[in-house]
Short mmCIF file of C-alpha atoms and ligand atoms in Angstrom, two decimals:
data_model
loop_
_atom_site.label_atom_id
_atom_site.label_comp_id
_atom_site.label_asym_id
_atom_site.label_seq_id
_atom_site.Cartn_x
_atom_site.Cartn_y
_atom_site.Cartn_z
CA UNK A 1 74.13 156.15 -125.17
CA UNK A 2 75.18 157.32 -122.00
CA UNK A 3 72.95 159.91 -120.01
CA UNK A 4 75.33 163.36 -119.20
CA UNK A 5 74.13 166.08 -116.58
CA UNK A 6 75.88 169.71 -117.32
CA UNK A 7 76.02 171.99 -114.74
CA UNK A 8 77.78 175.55 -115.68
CA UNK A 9 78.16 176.97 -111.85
CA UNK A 10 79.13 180.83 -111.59
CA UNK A 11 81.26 180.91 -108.33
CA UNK A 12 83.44 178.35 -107.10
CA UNK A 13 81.64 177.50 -104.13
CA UNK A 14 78.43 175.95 -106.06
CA UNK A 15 80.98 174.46 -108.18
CA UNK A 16 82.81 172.92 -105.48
CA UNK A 17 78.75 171.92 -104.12
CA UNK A 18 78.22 170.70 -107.26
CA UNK A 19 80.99 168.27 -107.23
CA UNK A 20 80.16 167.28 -103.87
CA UNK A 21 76.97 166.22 -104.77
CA UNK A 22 77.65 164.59 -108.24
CA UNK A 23 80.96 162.12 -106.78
CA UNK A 24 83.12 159.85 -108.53
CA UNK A 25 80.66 160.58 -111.57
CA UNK A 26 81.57 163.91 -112.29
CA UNK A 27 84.21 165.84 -114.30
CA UNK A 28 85.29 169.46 -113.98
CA UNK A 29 85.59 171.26 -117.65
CA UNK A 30 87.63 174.25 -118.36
CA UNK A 31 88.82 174.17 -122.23
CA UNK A 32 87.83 171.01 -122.98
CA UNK A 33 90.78 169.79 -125.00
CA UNK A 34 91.43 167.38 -123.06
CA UNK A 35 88.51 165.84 -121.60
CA UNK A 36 86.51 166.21 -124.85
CA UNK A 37 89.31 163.51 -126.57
CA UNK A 38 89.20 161.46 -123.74
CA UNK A 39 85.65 161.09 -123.47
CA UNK A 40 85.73 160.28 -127.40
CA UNK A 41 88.41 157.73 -126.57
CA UNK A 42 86.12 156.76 -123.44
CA UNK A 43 88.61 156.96 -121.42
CA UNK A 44 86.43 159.62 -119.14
CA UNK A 45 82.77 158.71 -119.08
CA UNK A 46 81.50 161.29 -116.94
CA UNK A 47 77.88 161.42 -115.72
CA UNK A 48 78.12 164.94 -115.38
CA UNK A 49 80.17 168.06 -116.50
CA UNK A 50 80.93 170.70 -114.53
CA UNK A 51 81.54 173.95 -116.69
CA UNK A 52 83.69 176.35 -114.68
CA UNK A 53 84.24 178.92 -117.44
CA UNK A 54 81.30 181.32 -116.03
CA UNK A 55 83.79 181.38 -112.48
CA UNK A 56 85.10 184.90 -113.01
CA UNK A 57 87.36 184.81 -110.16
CA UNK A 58 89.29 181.92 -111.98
CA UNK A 59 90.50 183.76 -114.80
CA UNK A 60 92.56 186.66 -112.91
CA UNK A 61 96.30 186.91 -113.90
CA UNK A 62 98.13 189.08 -112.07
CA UNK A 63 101.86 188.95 -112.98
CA UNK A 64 102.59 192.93 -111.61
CA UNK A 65 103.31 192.02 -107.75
CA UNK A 66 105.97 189.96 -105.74
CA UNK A 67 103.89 186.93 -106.51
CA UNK A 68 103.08 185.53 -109.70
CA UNK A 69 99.17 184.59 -109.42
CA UNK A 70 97.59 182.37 -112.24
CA UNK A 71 93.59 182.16 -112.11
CA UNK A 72 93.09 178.08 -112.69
CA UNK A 73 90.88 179.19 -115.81
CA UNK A 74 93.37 181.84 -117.97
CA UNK A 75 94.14 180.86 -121.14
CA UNK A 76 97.63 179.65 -122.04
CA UNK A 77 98.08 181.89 -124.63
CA UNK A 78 97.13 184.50 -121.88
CA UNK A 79 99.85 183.66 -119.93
CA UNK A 80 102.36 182.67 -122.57
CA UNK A 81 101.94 186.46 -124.09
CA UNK A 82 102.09 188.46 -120.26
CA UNK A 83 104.95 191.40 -120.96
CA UNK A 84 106.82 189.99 -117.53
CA UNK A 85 106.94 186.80 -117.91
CA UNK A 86 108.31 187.11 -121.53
CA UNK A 87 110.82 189.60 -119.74
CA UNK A 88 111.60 188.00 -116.44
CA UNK A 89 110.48 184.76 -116.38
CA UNK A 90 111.22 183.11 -120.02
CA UNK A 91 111.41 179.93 -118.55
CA UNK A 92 107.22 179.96 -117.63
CA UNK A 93 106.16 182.06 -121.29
CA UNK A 94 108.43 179.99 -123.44
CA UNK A 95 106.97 176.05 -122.20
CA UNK A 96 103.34 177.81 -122.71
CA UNK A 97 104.16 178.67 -126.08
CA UNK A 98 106.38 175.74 -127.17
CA UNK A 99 102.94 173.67 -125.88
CA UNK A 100 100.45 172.45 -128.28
CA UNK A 101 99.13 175.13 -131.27
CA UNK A 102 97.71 178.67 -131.40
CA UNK A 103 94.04 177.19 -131.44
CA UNK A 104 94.34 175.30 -128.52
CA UNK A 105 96.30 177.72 -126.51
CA UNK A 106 93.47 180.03 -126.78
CA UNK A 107 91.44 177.60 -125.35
CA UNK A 108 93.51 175.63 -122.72
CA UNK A 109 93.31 176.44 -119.62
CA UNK A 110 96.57 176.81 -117.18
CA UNK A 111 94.98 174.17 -114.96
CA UNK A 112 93.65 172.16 -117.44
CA UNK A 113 97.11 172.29 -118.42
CA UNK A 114 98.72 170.50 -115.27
CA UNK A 115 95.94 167.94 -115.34
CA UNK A 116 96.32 166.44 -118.18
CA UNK A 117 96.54 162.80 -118.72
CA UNK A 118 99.08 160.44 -120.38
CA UNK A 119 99.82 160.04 -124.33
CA UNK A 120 100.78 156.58 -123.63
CA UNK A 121 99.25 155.41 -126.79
CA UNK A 122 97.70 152.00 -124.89
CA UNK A 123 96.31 153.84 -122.00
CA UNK A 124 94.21 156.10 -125.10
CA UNK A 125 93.43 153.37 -127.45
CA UNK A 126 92.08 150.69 -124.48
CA UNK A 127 90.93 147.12 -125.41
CA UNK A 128 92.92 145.10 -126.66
CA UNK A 129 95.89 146.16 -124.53
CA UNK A 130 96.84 145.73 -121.03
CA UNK A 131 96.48 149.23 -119.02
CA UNK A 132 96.76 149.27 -115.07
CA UNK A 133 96.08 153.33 -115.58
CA UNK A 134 93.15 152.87 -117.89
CA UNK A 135 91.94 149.36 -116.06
CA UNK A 136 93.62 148.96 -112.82
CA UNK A 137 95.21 145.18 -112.44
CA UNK A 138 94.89 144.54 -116.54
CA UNK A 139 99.02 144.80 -116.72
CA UNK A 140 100.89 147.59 -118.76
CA UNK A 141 101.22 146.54 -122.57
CA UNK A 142 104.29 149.16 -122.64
CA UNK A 143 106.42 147.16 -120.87
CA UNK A 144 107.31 144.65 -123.26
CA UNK A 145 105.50 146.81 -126.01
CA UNK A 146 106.18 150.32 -127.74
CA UNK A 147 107.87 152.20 -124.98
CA UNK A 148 109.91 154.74 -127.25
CA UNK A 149 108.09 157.66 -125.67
CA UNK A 150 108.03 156.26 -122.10
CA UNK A 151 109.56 157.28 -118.62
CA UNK A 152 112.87 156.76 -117.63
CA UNK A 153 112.62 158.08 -114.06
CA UNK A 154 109.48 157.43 -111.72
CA UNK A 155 108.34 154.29 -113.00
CA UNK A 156 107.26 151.18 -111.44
CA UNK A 157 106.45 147.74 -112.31
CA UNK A 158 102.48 148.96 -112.95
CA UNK A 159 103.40 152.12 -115.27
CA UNK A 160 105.85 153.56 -116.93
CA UNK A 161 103.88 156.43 -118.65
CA UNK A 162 105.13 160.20 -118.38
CA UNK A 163 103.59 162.81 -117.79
CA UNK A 164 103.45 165.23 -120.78
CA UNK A 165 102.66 168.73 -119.72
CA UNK A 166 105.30 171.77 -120.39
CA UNK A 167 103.87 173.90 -118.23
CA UNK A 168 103.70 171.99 -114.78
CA UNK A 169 107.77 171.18 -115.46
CA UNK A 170 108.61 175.14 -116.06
CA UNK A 171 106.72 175.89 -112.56
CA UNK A 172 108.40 172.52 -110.55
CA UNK A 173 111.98 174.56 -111.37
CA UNK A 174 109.87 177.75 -109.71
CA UNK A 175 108.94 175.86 -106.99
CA UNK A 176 105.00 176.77 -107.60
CA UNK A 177 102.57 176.52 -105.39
CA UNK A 178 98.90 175.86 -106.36
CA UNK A 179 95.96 176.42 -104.47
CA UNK A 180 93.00 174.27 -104.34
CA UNK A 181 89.51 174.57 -103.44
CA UNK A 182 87.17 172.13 -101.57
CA UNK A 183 84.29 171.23 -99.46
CA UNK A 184 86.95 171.86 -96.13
CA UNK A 185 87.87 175.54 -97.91
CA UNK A 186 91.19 176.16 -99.43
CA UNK A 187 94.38 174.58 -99.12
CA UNK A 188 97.65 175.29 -100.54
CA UNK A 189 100.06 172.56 -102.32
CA UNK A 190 103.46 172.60 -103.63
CA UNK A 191 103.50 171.71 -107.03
CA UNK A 192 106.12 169.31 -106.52
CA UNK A 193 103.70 167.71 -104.49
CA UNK A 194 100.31 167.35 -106.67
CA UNK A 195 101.32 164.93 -109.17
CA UNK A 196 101.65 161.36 -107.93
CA UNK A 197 104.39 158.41 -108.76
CA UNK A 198 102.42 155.75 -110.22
CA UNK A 199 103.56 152.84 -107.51
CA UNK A 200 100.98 149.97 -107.37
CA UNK A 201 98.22 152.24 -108.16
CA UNK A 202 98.93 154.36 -111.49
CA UNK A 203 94.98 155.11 -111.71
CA UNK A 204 95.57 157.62 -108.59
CA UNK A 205 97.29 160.75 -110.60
CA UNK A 206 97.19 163.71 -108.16
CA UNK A 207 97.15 164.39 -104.97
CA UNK A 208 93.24 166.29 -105.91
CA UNK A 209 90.68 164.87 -103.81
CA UNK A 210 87.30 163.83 -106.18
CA UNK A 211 85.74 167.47 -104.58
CA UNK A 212 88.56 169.43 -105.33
CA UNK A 213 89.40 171.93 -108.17
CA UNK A 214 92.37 173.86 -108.09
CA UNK A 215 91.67 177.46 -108.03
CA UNK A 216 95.20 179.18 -108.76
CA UNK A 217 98.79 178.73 -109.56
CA UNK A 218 101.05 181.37 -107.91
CA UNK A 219 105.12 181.48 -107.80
CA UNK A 220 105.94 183.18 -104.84
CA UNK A 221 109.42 183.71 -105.89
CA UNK A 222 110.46 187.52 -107.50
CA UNK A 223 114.30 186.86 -107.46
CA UNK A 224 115.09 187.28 -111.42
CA UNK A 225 117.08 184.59 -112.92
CA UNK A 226 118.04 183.64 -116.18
CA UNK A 227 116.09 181.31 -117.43
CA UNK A 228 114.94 178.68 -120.55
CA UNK A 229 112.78 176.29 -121.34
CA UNK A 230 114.15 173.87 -123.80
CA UNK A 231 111.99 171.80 -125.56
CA UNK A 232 112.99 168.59 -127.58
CA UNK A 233 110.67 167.01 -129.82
CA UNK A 234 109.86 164.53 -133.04
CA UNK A 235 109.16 167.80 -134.61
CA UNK A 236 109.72 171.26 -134.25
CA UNK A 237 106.14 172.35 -133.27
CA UNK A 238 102.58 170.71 -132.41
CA UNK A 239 104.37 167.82 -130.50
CA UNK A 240 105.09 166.88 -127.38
CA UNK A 241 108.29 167.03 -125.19
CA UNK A 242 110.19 164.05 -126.04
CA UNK A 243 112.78 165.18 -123.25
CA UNK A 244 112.70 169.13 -122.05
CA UNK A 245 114.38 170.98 -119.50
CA UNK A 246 113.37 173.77 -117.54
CA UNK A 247 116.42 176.11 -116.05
CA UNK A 248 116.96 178.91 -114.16
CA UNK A 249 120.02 180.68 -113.06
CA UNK A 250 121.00 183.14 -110.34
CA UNK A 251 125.24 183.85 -111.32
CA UNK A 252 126.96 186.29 -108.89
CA UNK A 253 130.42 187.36 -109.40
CA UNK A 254 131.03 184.87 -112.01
CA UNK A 255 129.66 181.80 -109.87
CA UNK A 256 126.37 180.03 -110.29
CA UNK A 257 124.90 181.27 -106.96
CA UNK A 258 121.28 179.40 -107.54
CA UNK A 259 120.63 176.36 -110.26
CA UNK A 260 117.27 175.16 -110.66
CA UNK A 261 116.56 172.36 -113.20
CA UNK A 262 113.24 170.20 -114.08
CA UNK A 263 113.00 167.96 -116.61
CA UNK A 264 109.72 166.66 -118.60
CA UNK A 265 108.94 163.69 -121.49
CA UNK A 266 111.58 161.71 -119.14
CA UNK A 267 109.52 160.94 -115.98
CA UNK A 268 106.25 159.53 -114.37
CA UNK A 269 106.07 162.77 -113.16
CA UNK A 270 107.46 166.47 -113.56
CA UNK A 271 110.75 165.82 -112.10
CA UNK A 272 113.58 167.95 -110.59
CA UNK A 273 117.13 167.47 -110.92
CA UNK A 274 118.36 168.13 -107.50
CA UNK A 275 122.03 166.79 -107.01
CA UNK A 276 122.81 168.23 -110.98
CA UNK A 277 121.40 171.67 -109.35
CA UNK A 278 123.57 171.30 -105.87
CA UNK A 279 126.49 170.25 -108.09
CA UNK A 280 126.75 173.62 -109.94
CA UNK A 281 126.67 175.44 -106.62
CA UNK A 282 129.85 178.01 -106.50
CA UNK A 283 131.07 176.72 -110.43
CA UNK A 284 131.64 178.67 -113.22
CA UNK A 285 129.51 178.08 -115.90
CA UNK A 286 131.10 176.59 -119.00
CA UNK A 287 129.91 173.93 -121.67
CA UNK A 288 132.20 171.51 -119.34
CA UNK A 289 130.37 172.28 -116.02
CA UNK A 290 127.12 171.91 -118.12
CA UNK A 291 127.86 168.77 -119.58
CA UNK A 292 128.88 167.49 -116.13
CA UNK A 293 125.28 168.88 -114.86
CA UNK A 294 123.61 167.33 -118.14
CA UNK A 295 125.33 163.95 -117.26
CA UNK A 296 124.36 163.79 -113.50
CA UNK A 297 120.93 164.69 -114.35
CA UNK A 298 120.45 161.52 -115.97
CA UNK A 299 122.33 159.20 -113.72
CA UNK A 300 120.09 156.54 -112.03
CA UNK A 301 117.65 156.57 -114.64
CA UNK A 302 115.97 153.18 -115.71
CA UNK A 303 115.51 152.85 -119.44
CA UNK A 304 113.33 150.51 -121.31
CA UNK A 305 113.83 148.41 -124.50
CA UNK A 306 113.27 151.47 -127.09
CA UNK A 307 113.85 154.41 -124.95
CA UNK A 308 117.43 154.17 -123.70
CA UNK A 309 118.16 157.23 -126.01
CA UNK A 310 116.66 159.39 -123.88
CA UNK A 311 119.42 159.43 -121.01
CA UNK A 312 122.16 161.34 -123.78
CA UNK A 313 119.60 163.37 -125.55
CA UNK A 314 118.62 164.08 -122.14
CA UNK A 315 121.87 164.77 -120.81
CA UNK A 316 122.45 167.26 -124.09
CA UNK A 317 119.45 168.89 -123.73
CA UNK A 318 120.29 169.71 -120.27
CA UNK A 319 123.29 171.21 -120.88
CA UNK A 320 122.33 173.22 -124.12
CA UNK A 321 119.56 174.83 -121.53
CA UNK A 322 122.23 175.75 -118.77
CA UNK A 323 124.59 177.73 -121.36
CA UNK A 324 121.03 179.11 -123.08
CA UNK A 325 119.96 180.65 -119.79
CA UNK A 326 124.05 181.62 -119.31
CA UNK A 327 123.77 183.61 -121.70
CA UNK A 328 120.87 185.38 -120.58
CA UNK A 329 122.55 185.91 -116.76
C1 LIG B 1 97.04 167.80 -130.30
C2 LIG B 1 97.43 168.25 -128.93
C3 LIG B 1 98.73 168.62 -128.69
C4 LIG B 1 99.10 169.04 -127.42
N1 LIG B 1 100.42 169.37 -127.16
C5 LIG B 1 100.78 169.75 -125.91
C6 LIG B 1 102.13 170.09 -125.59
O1 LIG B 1 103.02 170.05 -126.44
N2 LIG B 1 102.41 170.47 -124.32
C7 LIG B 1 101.46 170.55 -123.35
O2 LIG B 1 101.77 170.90 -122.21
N3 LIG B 1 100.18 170.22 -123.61
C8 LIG B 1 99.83 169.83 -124.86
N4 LIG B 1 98.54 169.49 -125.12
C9 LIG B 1 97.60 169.40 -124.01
C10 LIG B 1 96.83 170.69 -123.83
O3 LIG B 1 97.71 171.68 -123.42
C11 LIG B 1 95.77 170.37 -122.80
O4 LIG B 1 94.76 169.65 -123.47
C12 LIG B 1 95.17 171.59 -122.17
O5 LIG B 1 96.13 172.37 -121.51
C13 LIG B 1 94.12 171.19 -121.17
O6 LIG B 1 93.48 172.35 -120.71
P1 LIG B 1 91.90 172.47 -120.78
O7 LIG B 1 91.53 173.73 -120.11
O8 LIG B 1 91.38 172.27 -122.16
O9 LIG B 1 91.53 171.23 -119.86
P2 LIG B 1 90.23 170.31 -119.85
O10 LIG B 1 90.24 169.40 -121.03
O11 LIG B 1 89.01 171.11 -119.63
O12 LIG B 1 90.53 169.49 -118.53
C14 LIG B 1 91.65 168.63 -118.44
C15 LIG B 1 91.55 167.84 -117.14
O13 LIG B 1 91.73 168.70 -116.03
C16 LIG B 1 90.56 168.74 -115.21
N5 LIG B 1 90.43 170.14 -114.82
C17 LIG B 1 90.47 171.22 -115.65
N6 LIG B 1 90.51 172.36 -114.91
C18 LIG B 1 90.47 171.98 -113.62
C19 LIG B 1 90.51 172.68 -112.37
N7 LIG B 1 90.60 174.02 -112.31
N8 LIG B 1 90.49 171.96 -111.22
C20 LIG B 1 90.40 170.61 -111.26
N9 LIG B 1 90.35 169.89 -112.40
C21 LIG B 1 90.42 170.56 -113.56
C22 LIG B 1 89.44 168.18 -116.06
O14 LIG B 1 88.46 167.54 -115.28
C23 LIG B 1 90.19 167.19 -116.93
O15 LIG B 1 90.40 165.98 -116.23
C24 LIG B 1 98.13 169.09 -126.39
C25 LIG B 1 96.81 168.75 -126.65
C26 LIG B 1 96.45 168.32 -127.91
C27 LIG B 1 95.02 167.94 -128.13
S1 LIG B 2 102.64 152.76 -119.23
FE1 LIG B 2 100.95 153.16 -117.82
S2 LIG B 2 99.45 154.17 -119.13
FE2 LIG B 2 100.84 153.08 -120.51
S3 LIG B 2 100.03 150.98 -120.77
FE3 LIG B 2 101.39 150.90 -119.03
S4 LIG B 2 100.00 151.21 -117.30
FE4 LIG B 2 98.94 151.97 -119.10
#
């Protein structure tokens, strides 16, 4: 049996001490849902846990100003049930509730939430397949294996795994910034900017240094849009994304004046749309321009043997969420 330390700090800065101190060996813990099945899996085999649920100022949501501020440690079910965001920012509520259950809403944490690691089913399950993620140089068994679920943008001959959070995709389309705390203070990262591409080294997932915790989430971005987050999966609930797409929508006089779309199940990483989002610039919106959006959304993507499927579903799903948010403009 392995030895494991707990340490249950009450501000960040002894958290952020106790990290330094503890290294490569040590884990931060907010809900637990996560890191608890990995560590069953042994995928994680911390030395020691570091419990930041007694960190008060991590669990402030403040949704009432110019700027959106998420505390690293509120609940999603917190966030998912704020009065504004149902109201003005659908597109951040509905991926928090169309993630995971009730039970583990309640106890997920928003940061948690971003961090969260692969489903690929050979990264979880280990020996006897080949994971460069799990066991870095091994191979990837998904490449000539079971890559149904698998990425069709972002990959790389190492890994081909996506990344399967809802929220992180929602606030990529907000262009979210999250702040992070460490032994050199706090610094501030885009969100577009904290998950990695998977390149030679698909072990490396963030851009979090091993001190680091992130601290807060905040969208710094008031303008109301219409927006949607449109979630397609194996089944209607308790699964996750097999392709989704974040949009919002600014239309003025008729013309799409602002067009932000992300997509998620479909990529290494949470992954923005940016030429489909210039392309709607100054259209109409109608289930033509959509489907033109939906179509260049997809283009350049690299399917595998079992997932090529993804690229019209994709495409669809796209532009079901452009006319959903339409409707809401
Ligand atoms: C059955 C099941 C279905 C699910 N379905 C979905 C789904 O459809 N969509 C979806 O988005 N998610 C889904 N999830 C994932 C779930 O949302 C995450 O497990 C949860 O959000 C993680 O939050 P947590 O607070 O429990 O994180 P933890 O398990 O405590 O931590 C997760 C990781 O983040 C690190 N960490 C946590 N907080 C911080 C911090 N502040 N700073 C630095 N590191 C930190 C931990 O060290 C760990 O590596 C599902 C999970 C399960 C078990
Ligand atoms: S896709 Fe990535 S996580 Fe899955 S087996 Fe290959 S290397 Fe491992």
């Amino acid at each position: 049996m392995q030895k494991l330390d707990y340490a249950r700090p009450v501000t960040t800065g002894a958290a952020i001490a106790t990290l330094r101190e503890a290294g490569f060996g040590a884990r931060v813990m907010a809900g637990g849902t996560t890191l608890y099945d990995l560590m069953k899996l042994d995928v994680e085999t911390p030395q020691r846990i570091i419990d930041i649920n007694a960190i008060e100022e991590l669990s402030r949501l403040d949704t009432s100003g110019d700027t959106l501020e998420f505390g690293a440690l509120v609940r999603m079910a917190d966030a998912a049930e704020d009065p504004r965001l149902k109201a003005e920012f659908p597109i951040l509520s509905e991926a928090l509730w169309k993630a995971a259950s009730q039970q583990l809403r309640n106890m997920a944490s928003l940061g948690g939430n971003l961090l969260q690691r692969t489903r690929c089913a050979y990264f979880r399950h280990g020996e006897p397949f080949a994971c460069n993620k799990r066991n870095p140089g091994s191979g990837c068994a998904a490449l000539e294996g079971a890559n149904r679920n698998h990425a069709i943008f972002g990959g790389s001959e190492a890994c081909i795994a996506t990344y399967p959070g809802d929220f992180a995709v929602a606030l990529l389309a907000m262009d979210a910034v999250v702040d992070i705390e460490g032994p050199g203070g706090t610094r501030t990262l885009p969100l577009a900017d904290l998950h990695l591409l998977p390149g030679d080294t698909p072990d490396v997932e963030t851009a979090l240094d091993p001190g680091e915790l992130i601290s807060a989430i905040r969208v710094a971005d008031p303008v109301g849009r219409a927006s949607t987050y449109h979630k397609i999966r194996d089944r209607e609930s308790y699964a996750f994304a097999m392709v989704s797409a974040g949009v919002a929508l600014r239309i003025e006089e008729g013309r799409i004046a602002d067009a932000r779309i992300s997509l998620g199940g479909v990529a290494t990483t949470p992954w923005r749309a940016g030429d489909a989002e210039r392309h709607l610039l100054g259209l109409r919106l109608t289930p033509e321009t959509a489907a033109e959006a939906g179509r260049i959304a997809f283009e350049g993507a690299r399917t595998q043997t079992h997932n090529a499927f993804k690229t019209d579903l994709g495409a669809r799903t796209v532009a079901d969420a452009l006319m959903i948010a339409g409707e809401k403009a």
